[in-house]
PDB file of C-alpha atoms in Angstrom:
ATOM      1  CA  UNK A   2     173.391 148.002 196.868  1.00 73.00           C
ATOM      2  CA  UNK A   3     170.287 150.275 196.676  1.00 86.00           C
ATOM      3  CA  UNK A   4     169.400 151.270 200.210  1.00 91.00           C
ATOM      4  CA  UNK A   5     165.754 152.279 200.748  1.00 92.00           C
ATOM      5  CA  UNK A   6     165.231 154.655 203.686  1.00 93.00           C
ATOM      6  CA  UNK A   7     163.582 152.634 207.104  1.00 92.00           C
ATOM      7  CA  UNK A   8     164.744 154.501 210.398  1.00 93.00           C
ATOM      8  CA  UNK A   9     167.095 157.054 212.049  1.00 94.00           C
ATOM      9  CA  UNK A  10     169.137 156.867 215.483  1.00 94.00           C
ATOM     10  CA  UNK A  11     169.865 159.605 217.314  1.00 95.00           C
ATOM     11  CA  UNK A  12     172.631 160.427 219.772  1.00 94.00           C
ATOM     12  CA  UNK A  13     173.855 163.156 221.831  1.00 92.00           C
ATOM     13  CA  UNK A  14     177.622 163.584 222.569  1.00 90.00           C
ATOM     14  CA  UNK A  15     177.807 165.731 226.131  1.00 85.00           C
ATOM     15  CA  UNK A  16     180.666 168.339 225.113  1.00 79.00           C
ATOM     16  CA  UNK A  17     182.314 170.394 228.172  1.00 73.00           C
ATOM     17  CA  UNK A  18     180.170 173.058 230.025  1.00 70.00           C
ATOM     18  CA  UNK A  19     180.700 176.830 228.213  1.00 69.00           C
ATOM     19  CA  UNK A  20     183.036 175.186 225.587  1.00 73.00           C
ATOM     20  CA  UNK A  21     181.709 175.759 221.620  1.00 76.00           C
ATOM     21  CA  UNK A  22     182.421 173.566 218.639  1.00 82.00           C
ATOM     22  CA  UNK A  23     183.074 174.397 215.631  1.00 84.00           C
ATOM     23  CA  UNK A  24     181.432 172.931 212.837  1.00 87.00           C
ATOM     24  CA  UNK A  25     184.594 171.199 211.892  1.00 87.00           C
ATOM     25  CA  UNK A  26     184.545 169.730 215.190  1.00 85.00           C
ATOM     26  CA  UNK A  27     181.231 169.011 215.595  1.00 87.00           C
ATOM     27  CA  UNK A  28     181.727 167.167 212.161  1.00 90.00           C
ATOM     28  CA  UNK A  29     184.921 165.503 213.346  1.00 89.00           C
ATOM     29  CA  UNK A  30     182.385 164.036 216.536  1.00 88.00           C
ATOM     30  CA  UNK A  31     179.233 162.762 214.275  1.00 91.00           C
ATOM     31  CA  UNK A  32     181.986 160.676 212.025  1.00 93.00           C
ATOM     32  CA  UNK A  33     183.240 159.244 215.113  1.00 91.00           C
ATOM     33  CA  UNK A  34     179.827 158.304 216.224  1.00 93.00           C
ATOM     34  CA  UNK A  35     178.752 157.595 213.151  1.00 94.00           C
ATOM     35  CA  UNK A  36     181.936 154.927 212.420  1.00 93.00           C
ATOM     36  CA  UNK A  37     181.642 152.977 216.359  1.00 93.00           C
ATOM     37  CA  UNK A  38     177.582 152.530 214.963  1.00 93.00           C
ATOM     38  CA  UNK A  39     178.693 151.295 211.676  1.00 94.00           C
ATOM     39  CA  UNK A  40     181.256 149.103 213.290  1.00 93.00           C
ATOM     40  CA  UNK A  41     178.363 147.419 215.716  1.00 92.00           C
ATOM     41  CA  UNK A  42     176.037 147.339 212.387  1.00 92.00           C
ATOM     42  CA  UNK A  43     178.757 145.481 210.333  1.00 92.00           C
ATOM     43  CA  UNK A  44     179.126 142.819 213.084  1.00 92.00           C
ATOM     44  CA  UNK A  45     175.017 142.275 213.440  1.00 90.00           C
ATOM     45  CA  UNK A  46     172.903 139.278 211.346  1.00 88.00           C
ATOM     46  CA  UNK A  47     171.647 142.625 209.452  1.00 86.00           C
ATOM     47  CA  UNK A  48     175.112 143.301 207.941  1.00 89.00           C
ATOM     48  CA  UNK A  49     173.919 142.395 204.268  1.00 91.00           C
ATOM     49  CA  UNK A  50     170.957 143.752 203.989  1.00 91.00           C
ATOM     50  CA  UNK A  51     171.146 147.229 206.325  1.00 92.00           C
ATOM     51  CA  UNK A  52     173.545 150.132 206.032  1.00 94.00           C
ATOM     52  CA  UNK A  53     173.513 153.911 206.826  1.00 94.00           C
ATOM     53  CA  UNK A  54     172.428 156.562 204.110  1.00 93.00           C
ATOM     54  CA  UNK A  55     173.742 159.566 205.837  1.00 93.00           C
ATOM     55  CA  UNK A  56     175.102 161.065 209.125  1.00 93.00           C
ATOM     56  CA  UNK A  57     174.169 164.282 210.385  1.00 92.00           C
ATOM     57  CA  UNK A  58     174.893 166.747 213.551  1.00 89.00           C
ATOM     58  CA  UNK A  59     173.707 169.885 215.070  1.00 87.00           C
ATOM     59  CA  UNK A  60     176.233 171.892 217.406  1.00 82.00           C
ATOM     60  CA  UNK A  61     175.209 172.739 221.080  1.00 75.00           C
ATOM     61  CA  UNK A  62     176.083 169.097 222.653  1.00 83.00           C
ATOM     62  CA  UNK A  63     176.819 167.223 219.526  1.00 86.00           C
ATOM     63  CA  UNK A  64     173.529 165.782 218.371  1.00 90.00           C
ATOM     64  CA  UNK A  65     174.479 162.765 215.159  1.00 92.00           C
ATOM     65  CA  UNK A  66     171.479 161.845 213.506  1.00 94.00           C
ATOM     66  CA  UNK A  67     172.476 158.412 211.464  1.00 93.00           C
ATOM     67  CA  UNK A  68     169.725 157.433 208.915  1.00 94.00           C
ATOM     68  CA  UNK A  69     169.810 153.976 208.285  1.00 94.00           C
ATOM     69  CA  UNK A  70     168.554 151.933 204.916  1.00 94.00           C
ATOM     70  CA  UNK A  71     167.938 148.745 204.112  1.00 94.00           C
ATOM     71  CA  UNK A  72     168.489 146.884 200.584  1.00 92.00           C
ATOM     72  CA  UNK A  73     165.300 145.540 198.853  1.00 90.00           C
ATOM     73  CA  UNK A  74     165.841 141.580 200.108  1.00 90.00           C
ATOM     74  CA  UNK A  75     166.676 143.639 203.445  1.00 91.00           C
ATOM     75  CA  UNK A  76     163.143 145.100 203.652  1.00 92.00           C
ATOM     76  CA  UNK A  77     161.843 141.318 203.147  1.00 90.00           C
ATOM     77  CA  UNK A  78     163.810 140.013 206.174  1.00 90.00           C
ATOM     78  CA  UNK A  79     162.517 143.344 208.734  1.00 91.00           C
ATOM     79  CA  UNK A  80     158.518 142.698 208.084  1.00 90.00           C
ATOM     80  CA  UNK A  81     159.067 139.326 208.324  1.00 90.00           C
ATOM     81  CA  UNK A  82     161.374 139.363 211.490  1.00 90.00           C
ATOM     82  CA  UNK A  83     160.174 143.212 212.686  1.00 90.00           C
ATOM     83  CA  UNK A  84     159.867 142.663 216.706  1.00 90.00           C
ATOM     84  CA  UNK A  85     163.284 140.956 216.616  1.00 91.00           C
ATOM     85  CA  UNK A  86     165.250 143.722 213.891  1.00 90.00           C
ATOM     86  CA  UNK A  87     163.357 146.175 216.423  1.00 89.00           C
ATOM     87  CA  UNK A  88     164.816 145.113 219.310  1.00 90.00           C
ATOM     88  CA  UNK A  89     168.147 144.339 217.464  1.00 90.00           C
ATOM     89  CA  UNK A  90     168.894 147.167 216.349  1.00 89.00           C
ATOM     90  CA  UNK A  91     167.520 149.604 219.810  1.00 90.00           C
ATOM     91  CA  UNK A  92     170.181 147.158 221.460  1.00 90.00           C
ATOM     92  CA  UNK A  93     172.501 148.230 218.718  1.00 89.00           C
ATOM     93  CA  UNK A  94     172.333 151.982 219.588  1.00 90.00           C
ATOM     94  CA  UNK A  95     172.052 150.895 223.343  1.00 91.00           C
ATOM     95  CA  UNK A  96     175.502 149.392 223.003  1.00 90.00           C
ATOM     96  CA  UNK A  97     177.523 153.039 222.379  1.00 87.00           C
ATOM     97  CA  UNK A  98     175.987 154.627 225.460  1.00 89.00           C
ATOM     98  CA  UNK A  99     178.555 156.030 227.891  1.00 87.00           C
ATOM     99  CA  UNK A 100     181.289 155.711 224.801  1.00 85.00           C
ATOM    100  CA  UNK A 101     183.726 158.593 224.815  1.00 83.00           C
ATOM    101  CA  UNK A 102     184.675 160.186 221.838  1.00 82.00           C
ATOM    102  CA  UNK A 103     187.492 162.795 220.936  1.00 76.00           C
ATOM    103  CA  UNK A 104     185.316 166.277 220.924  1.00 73.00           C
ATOM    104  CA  UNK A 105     188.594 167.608 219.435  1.00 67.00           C
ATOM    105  CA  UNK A 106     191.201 166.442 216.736  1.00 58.00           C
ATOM    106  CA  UNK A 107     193.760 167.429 219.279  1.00 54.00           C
ATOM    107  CA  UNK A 108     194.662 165.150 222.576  1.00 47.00           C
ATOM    108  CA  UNK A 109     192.306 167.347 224.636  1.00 54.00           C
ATOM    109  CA  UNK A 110     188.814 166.605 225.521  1.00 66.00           C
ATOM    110  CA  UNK A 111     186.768 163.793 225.400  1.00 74.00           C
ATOM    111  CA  UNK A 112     182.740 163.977 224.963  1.00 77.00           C
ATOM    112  CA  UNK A 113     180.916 160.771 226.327  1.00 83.00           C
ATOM    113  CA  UNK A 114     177.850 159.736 224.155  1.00 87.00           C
ATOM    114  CA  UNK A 115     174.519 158.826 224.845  1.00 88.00           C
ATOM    115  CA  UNK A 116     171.906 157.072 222.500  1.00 90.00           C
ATOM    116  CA  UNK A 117     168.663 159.607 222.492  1.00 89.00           C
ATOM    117  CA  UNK A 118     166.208 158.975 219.926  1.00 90.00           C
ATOM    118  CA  UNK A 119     165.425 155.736 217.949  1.00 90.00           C
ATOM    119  CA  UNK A 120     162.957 156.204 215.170  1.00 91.00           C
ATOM    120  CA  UNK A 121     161.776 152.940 213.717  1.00 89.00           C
ATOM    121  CA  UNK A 122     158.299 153.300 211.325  1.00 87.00           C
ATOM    122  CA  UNK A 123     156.218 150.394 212.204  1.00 86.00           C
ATOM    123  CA  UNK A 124     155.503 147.572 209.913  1.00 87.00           C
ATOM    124  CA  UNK A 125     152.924 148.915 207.841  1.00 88.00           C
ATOM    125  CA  UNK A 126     155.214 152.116 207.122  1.00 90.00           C
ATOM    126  CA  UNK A 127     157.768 149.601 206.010  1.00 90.00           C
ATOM    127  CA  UNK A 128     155.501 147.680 204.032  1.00 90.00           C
ATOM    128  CA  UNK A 129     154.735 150.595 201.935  1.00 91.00           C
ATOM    129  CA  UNK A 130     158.583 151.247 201.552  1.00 90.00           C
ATOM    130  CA  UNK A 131     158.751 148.081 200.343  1.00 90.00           C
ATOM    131  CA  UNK A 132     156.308 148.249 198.005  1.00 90.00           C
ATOM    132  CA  UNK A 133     157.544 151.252 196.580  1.00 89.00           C
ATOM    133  CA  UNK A 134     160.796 149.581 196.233  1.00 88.00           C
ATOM    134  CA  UNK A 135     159.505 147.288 194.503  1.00 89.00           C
ATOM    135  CA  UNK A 136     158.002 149.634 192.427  1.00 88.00           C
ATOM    136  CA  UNK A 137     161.356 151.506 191.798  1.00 85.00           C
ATOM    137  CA  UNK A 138     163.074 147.995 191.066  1.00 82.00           C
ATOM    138  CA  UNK A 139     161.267 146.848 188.489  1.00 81.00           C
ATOM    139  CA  UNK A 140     161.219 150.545 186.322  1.00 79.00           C
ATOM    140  CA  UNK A 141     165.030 149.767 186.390  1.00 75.00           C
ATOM    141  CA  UNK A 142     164.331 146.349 185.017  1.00 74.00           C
ATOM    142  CA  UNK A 143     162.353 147.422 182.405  1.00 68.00           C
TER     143      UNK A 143
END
């Protein structure tokens, strides 16, 4: 499934005071994140039709930036529905605040998480994803 680019959420994962991460680490924290979201995601009425394209992190507190997509019949379903995928998915992201993580591969050290960003374009943004989606499908077609 083609996923067309439609949002981000961002979270911050509180690490302990004067402790560094390594990038390996910090890696080892976004996946975690990044897995308890796609867990929530898989069990929403969105499952179908919206996954994530990529996970990313910055070091300091663990900042995981998870861009999330939605297939072509997926676009349909957010303009049509947008206030209710809106506040669907900011509940989403609402439901891993306060989760701990492992801030460490080892038994030491948890880092509890925190949801602190959620960008959502609004409907006329998506409805010129969608057209360009269109666009893209139909060069395939032909």
């Amino acid at each position: 499934m083609e996923l067309y680019e439609i949002g981000a959420v961002t979270y911050c994962t509180n690490v302990t005071p004067g402790k560094s991460l390594s990038p390996e680490e910090a890696e080892y924290v976004a996946s975690q994140v990044s897995g308890l979201f796609q867990s929530r995601l898989a069990e929403s009425p969105y499952a179908e039709d919206v996954g994530v394209i990529r996970t990313e992190y910055k070091l300091g507190c663990v900042i995981t930036t998870i861009t999330i997509g939605a297939s072509l019949a997926g676009l349909y379903k957010i303009i049509v529905d947008y206030e209710k995928f809106k506040s669907g998915l900011s509940q989403l992201a609402k439901d891993l605040n306060g989760v701990y993580v492992r801030v460490k591969q080892s038994l030491h050290g948890n880092g509890s998480t925190y949801v602190m960003k959620i960008n959502l374009p609004d409907e006329r943004v998506l409805e010129v994803t969608l057209k360009k989606a269109e666009n893209q499908e139909n060069r395939h077609r032909d």
